PDB file of C-alpha atoms in Angstrom:
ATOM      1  CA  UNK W   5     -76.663  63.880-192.131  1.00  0.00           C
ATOM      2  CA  UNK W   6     -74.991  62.847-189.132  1.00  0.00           C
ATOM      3  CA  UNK W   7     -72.579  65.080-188.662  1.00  0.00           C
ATOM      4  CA  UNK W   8     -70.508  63.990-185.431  1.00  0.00           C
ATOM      5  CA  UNK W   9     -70.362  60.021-184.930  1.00  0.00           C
ATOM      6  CA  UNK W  10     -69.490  58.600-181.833  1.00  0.00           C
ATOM      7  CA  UNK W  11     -68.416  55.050-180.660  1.00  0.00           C
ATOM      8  CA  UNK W  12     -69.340  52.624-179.232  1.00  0.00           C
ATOM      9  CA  UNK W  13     -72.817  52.742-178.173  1.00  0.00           C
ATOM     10  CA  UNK W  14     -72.684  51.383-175.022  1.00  0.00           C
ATOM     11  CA  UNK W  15     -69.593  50.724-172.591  1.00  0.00           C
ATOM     12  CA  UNK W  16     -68.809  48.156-169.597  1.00  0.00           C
ATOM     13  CA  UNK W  17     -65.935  48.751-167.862  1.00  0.00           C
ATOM     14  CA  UNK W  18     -64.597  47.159-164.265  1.00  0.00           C
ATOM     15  CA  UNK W  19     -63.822  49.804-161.524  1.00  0.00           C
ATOM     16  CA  UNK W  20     -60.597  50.837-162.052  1.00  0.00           C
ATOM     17  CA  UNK W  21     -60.216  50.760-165.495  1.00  0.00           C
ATOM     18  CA  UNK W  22     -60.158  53.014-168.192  1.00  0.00           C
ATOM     19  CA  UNK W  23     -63.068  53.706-170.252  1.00  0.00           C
ATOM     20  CA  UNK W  24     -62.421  55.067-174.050  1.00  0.00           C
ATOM     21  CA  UNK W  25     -65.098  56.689-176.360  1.00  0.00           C
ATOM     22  CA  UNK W  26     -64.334  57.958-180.077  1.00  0.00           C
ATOM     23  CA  UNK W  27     -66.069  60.853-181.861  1.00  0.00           C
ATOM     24  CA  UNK W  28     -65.042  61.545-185.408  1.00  0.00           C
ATOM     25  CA  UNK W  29     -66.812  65.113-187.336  1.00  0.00           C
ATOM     26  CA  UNK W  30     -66.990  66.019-190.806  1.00  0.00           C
ATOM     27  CA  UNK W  31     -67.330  69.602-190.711  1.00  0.00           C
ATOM     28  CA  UNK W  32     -64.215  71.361-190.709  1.00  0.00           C
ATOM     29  CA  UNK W  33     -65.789  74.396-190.030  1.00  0.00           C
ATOM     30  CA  UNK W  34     -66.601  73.236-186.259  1.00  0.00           C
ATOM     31  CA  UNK W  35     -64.290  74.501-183.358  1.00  0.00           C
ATOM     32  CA  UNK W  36     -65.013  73.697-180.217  1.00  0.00           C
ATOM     33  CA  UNK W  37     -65.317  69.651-179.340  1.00  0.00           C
ATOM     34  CA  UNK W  38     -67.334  69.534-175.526  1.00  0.00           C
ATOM     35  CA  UNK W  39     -68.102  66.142-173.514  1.00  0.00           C
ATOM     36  CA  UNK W  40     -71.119  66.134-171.752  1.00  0.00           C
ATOM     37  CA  UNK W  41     -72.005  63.744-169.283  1.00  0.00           C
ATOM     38  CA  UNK W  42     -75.964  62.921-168.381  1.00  0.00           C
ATOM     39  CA  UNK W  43     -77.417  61.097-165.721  1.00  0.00           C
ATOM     40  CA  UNK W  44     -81.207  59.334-166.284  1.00  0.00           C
ATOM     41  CA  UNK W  45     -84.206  62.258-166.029  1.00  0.00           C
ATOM     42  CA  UNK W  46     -81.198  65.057-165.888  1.00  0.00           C
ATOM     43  CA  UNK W  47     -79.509  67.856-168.288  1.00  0.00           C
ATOM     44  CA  UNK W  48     -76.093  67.385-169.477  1.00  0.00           C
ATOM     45  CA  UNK W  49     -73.464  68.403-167.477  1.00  0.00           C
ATOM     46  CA  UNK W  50     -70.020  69.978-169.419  1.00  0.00           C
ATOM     47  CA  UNK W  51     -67.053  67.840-168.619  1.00  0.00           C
ATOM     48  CA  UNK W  52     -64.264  69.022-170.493  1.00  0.00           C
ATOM     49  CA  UNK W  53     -64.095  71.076-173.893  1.00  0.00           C
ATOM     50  CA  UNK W  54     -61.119  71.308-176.194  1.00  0.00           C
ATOM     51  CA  UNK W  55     -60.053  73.665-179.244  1.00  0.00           C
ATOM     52  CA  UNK W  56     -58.353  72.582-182.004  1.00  0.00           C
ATOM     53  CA  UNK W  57     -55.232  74.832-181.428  1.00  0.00           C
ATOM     54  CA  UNK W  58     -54.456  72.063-178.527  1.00  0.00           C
ATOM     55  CA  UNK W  59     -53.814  67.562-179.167  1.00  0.00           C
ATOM     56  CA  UNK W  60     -54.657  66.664-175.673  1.00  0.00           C
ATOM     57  CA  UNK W  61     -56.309  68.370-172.693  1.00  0.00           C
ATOM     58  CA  UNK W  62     -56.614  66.803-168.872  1.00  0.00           C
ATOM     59  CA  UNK W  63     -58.953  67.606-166.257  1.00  0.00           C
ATOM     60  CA  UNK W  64     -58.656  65.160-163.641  1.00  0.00           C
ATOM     61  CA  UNK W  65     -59.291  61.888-164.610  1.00  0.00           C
ATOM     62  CA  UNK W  66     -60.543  63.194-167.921  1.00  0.00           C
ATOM     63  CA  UNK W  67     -58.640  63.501-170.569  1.00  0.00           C
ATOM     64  CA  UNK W  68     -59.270  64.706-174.309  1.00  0.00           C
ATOM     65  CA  UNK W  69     -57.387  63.582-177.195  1.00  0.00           C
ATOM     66  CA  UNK W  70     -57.890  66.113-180.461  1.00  0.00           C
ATOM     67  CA  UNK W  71     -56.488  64.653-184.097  1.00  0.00           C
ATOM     68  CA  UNK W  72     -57.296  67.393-186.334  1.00  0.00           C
ATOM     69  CA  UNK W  73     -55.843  66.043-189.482  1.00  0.00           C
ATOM     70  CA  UNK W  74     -58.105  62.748-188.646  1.00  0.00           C
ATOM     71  CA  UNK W  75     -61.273  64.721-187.444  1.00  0.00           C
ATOM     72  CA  UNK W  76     -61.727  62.410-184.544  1.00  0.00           C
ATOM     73  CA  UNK W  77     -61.460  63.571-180.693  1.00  0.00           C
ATOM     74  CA  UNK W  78     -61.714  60.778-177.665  1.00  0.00           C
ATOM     75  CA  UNK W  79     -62.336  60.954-173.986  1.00  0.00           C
ATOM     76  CA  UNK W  80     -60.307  58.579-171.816  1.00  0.00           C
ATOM     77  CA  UNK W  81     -62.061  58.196-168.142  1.00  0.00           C
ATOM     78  CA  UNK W  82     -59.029  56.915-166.294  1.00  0.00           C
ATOM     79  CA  UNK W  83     -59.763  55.004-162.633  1.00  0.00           C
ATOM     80  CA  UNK W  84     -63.067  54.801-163.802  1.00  0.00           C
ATOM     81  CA  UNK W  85     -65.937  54.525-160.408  1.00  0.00           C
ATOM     82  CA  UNK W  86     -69.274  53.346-160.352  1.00  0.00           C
ATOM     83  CA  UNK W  87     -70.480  56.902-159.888  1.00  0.00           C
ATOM     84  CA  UNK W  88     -69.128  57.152-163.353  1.00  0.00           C
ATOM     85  CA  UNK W  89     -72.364  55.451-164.862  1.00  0.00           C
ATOM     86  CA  UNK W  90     -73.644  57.424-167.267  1.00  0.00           C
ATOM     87  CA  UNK W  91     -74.522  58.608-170.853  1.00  0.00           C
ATOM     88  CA  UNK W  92     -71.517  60.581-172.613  1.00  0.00           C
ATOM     89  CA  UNK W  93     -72.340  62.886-175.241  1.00  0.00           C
ATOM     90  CA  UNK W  94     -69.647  64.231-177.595  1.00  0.00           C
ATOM     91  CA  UNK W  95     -70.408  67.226-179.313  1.00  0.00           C
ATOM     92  CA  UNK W  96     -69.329  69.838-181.901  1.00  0.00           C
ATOM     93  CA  UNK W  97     -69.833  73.785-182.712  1.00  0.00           C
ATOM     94  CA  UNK W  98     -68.640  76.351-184.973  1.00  0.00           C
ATOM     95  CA  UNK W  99     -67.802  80.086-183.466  1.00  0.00           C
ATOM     96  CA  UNK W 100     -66.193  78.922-180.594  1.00  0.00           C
ATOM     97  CA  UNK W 101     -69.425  77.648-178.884  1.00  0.00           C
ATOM     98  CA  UNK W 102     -71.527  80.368-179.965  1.00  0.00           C
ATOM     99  CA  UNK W 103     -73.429  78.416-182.256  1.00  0.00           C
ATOM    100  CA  UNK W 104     -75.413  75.565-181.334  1.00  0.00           C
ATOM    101  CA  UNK W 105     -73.863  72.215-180.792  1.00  0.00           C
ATOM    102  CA  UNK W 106     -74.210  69.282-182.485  1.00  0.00           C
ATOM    103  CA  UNK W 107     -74.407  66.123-180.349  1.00  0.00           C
ATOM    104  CA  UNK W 108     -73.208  62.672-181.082  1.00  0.00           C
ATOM    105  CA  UNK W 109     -75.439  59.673-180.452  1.00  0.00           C
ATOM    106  CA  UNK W 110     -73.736  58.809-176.911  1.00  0.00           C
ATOM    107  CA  UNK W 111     -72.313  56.133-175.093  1.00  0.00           C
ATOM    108  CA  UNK W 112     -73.925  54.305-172.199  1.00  0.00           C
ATOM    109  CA  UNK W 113     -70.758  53.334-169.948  1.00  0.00           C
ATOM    110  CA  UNK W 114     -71.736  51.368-167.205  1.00  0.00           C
ATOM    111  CA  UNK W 115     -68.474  50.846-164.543  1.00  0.00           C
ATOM    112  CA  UNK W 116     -68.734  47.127-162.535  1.00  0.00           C
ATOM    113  CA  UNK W 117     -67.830  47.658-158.950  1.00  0.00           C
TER     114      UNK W 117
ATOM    115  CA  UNK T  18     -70.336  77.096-162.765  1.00  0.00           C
ATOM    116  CA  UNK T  19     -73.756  78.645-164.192  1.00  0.00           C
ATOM    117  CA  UNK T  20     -76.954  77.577-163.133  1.00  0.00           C
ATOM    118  CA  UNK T  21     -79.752  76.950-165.755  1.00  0.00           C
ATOM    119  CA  UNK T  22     -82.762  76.031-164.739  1.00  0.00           C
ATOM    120  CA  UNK T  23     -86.376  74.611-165.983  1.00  0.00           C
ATOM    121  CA  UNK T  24     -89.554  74.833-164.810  1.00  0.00           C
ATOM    122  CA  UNK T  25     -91.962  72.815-164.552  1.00  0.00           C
ATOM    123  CA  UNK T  26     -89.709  69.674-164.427  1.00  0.00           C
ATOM    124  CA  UNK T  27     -92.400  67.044-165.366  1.00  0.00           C
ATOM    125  CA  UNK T  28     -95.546  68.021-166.752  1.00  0.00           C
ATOM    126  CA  UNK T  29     -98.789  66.066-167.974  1.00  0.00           C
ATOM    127  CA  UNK T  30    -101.364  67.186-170.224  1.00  0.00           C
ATOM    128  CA  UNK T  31    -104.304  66.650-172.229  1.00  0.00           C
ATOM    129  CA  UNK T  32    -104.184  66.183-176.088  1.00  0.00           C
ATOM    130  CA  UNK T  33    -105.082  69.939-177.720  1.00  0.00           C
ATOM    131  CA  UNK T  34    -103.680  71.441-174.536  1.00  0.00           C
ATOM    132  CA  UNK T  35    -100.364  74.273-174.405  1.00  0.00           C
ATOM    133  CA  UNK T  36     -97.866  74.017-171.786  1.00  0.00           C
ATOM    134  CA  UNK T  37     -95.080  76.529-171.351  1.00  0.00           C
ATOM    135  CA  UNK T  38     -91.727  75.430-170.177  1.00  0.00           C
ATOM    136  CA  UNK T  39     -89.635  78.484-168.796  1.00  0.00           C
ATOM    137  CA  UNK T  40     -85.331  78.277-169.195  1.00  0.00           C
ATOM    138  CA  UNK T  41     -83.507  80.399-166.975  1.00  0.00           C
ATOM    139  CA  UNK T  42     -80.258  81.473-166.672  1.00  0.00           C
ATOM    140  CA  UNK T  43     -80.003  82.122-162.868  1.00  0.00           C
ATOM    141  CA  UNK T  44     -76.444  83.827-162.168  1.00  0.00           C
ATOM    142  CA  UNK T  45     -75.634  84.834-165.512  1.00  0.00           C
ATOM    143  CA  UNK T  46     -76.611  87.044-168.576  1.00  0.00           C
ATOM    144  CA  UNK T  47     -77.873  84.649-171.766  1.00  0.00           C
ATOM    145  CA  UNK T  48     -77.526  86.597-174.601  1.00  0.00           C
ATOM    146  CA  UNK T  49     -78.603  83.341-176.475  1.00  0.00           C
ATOM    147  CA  UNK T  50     -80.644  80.577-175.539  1.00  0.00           C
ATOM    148  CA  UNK T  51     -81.156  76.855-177.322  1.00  0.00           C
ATOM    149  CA  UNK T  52     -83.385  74.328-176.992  1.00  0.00           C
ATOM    150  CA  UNK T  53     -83.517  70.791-177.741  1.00  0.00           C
ATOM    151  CA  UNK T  54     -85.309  67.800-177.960  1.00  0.00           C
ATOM    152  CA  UNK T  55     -84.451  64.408-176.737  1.00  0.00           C
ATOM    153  CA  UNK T  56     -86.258  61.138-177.044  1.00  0.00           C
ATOM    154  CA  UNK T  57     -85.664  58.195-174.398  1.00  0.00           C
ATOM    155  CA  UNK T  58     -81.919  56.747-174.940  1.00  0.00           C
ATOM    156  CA  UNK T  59     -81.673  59.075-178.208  1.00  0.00           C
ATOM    157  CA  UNK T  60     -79.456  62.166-178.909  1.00  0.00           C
ATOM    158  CA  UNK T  61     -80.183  65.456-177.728  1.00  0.00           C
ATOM    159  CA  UNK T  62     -81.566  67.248-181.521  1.00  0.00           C
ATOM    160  CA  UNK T  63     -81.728  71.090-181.387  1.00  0.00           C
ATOM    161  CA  UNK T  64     -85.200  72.928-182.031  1.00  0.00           C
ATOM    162  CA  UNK T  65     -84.016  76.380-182.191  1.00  0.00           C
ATOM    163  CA  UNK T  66     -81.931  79.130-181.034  1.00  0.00           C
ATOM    164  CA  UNK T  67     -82.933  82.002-179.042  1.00  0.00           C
ATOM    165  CA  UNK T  68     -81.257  85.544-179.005  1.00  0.00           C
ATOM    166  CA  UNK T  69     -82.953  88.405-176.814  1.00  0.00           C
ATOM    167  CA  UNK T  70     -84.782  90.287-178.242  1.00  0.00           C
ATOM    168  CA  UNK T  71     -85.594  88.920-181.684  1.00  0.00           C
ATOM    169  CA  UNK T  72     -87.472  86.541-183.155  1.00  0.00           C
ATOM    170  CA  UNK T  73     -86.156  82.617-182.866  1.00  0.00           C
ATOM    171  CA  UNK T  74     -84.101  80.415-185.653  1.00  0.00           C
ATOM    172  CA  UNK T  75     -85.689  76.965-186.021  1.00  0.00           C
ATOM    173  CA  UNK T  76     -84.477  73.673-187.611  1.00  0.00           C
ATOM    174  CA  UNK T  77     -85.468  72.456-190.284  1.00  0.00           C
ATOM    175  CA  UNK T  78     -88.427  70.094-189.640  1.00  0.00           C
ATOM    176  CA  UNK T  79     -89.875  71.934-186.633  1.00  0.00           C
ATOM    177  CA  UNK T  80     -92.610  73.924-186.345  1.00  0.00           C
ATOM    178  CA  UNK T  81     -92.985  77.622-185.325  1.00  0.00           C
ATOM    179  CA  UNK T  82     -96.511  77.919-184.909  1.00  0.00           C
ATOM    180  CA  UNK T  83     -96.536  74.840-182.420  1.00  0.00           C
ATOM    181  CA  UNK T  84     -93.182  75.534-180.678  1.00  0.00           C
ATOM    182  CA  UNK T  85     -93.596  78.963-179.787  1.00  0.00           C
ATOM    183  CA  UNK T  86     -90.183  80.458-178.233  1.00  0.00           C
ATOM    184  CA  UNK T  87     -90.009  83.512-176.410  1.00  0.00           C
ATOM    185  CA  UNK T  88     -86.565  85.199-175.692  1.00  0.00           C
ATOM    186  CA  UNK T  89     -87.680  88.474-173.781  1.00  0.00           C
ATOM    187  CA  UNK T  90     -85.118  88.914-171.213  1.00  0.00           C
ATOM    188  CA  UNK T  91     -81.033  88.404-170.803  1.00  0.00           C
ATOM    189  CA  UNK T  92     -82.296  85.535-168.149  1.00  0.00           C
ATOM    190  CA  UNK T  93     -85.375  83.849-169.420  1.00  0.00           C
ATOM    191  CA  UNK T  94     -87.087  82.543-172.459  1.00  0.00           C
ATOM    192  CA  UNK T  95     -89.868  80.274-173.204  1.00  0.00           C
ATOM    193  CA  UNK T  96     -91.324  77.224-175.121  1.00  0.00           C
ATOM    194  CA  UNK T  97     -94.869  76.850-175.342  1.00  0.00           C
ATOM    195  CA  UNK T  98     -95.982  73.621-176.874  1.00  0.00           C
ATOM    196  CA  UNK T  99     -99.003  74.383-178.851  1.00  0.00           C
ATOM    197  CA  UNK T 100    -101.962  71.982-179.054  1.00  0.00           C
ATOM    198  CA  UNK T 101    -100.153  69.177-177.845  1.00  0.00           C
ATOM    199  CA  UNK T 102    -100.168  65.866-179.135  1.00  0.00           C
ATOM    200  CA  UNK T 103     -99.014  62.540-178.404  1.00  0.00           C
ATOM    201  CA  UNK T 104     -96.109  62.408-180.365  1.00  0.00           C
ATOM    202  CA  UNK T 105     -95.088  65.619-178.856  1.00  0.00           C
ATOM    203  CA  UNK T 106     -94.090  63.632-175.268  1.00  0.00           C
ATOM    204  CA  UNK T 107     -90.358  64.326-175.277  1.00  0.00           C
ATOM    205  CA  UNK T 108     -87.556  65.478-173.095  1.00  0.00           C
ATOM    206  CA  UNK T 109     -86.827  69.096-173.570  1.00  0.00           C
ATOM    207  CA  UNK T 110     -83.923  70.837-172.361  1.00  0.00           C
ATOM    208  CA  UNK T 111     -82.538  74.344-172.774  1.00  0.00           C
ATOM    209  CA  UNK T 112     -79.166  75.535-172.847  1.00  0.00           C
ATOM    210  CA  UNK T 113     -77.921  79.402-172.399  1.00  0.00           C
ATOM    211  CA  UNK T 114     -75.004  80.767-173.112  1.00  0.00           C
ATOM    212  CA  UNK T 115     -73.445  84.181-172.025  1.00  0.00           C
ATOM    213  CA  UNK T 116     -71.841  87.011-173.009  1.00  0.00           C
ATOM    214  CA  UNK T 117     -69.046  87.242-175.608  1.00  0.00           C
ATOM    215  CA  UNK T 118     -66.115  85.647-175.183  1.00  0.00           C
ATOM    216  CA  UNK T 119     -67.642  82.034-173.521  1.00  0.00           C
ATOM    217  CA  UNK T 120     -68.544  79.613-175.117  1.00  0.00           C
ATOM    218  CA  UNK T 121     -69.700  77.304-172.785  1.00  0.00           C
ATOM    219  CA  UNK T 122     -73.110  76.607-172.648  1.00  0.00           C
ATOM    220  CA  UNK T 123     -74.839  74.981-169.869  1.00  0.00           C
ATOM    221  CA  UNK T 124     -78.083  72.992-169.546  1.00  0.00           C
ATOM    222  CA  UNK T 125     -80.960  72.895-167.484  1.00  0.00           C
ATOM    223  CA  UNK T 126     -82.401  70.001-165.877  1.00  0.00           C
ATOM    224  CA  UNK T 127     -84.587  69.443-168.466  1.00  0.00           C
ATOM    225  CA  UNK T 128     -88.543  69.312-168.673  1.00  0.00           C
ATOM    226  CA  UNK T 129     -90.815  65.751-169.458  1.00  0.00           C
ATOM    227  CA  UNK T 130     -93.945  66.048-170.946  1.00  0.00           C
ATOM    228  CA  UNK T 131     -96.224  63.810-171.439  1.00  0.00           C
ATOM    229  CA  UNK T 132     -98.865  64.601-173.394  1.00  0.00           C
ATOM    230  CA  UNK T 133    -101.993  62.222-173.250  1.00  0.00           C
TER     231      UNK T 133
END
């Protein structure tokens, strides 16, 4: 059972732009909704996390949108660079993080200089 | 931020061979430990979770006797890869978390085997 689904699978987007990828979960129970980002032969790196008490958090050019009635979360990449070429992974946990997360299939987003 | 990190970070080895891959949490205090699995341009799947001191939680589907984890201090625990097999070849990757109270968790580098 797949229990966090994420969209689209892969991503091209021109320098500049603004690159858009949709998680949607099914357990209620789940809390805490991390991005990851992860670079060929590397581990994931935490981008930005969100809790459901919030709709929208920004970090930079990162920005997470949380629809709790939906079940779906997004990450916008605004100006998005080259150096921005990556696999995203969404994830999902229950306890506030302190159990383990459950990952979405990722998104390859590839940014065209 | 926390560093997490693996060692060895590639590894080769015969078929019927162990390997140990070692996680560790080097400026922080991991009162729990995970590792996962991840297969080229898959998801990352979770094996188990580690707490110090006691005995590991696996997923369903994955073996104890061959992926033997070890979670003896508040900065290190291992994975040793018993009789290793082809279809074990993977990307594995730890991630620790710390005290109460955060719930991040970060990840290590990760660790490629191959096993031949």
């Amino acid at each position: 059972q797949q229990q966090v689904k994420q969209s689209p699978q892969s991503l091209i987007v021109q320098k500049g732009g603004i690159s858009i990828i949709n998680c949607a979960y099914e357990n209620t129970a789940f809390d805490y909704f991390p991005w990851y980002q992860q670079f060929p032969g590397k581990g994931p790196a935490l981008l930005i996390a969100i809790r459901p008490d919030v709709s929208e958090k920004k970090e930079g050019r990162f920005t997470i949108s949380f629809n709790k009635s939906a079940k779906q979360f997004s990450l916008h990449i605004m100006d998005s660079q080259p150096g921005d070429s990556a696999t995203y992974f969404c994830a999902a946990s229950r306890a506030a993080g302190r159990r383990a997360l459950t990952f979405g299939s990722g998104t390859r987003l590839q940014v065209q200089p | 931020g926390a560093v997490v990190s693996q060692h060895p970070s590639r590894v080769i080895c015969k078929s019927g061979t162990s390997v140990k891959i070692e996680c560790r949490s080097l400026d922080f205090q991991a009162t729990t430990m995970f590792w996962y699995r991840q297969f080229p341009k898959q998801s990352l799947m979770l094996m188990a979770t580690s707490n110090e001191g006691s005995k590991a939680t696996y997923e369903q589907g994955v073996e104890k006797d061959k992926f033997l984890i070890n979670h003896a201090s508040l900065t290190l625990s291992t994975l040793t890869v018993t009789s290793a097999h082809p279809e074990d070849s993977s990307f594995y990757i730890c991630s620790a978390r710390g005290l109460a109270g955060i719930d991040t968790q970060y990840f290590g580098p990760g660790t490629r085997l191959t096993v031949l």
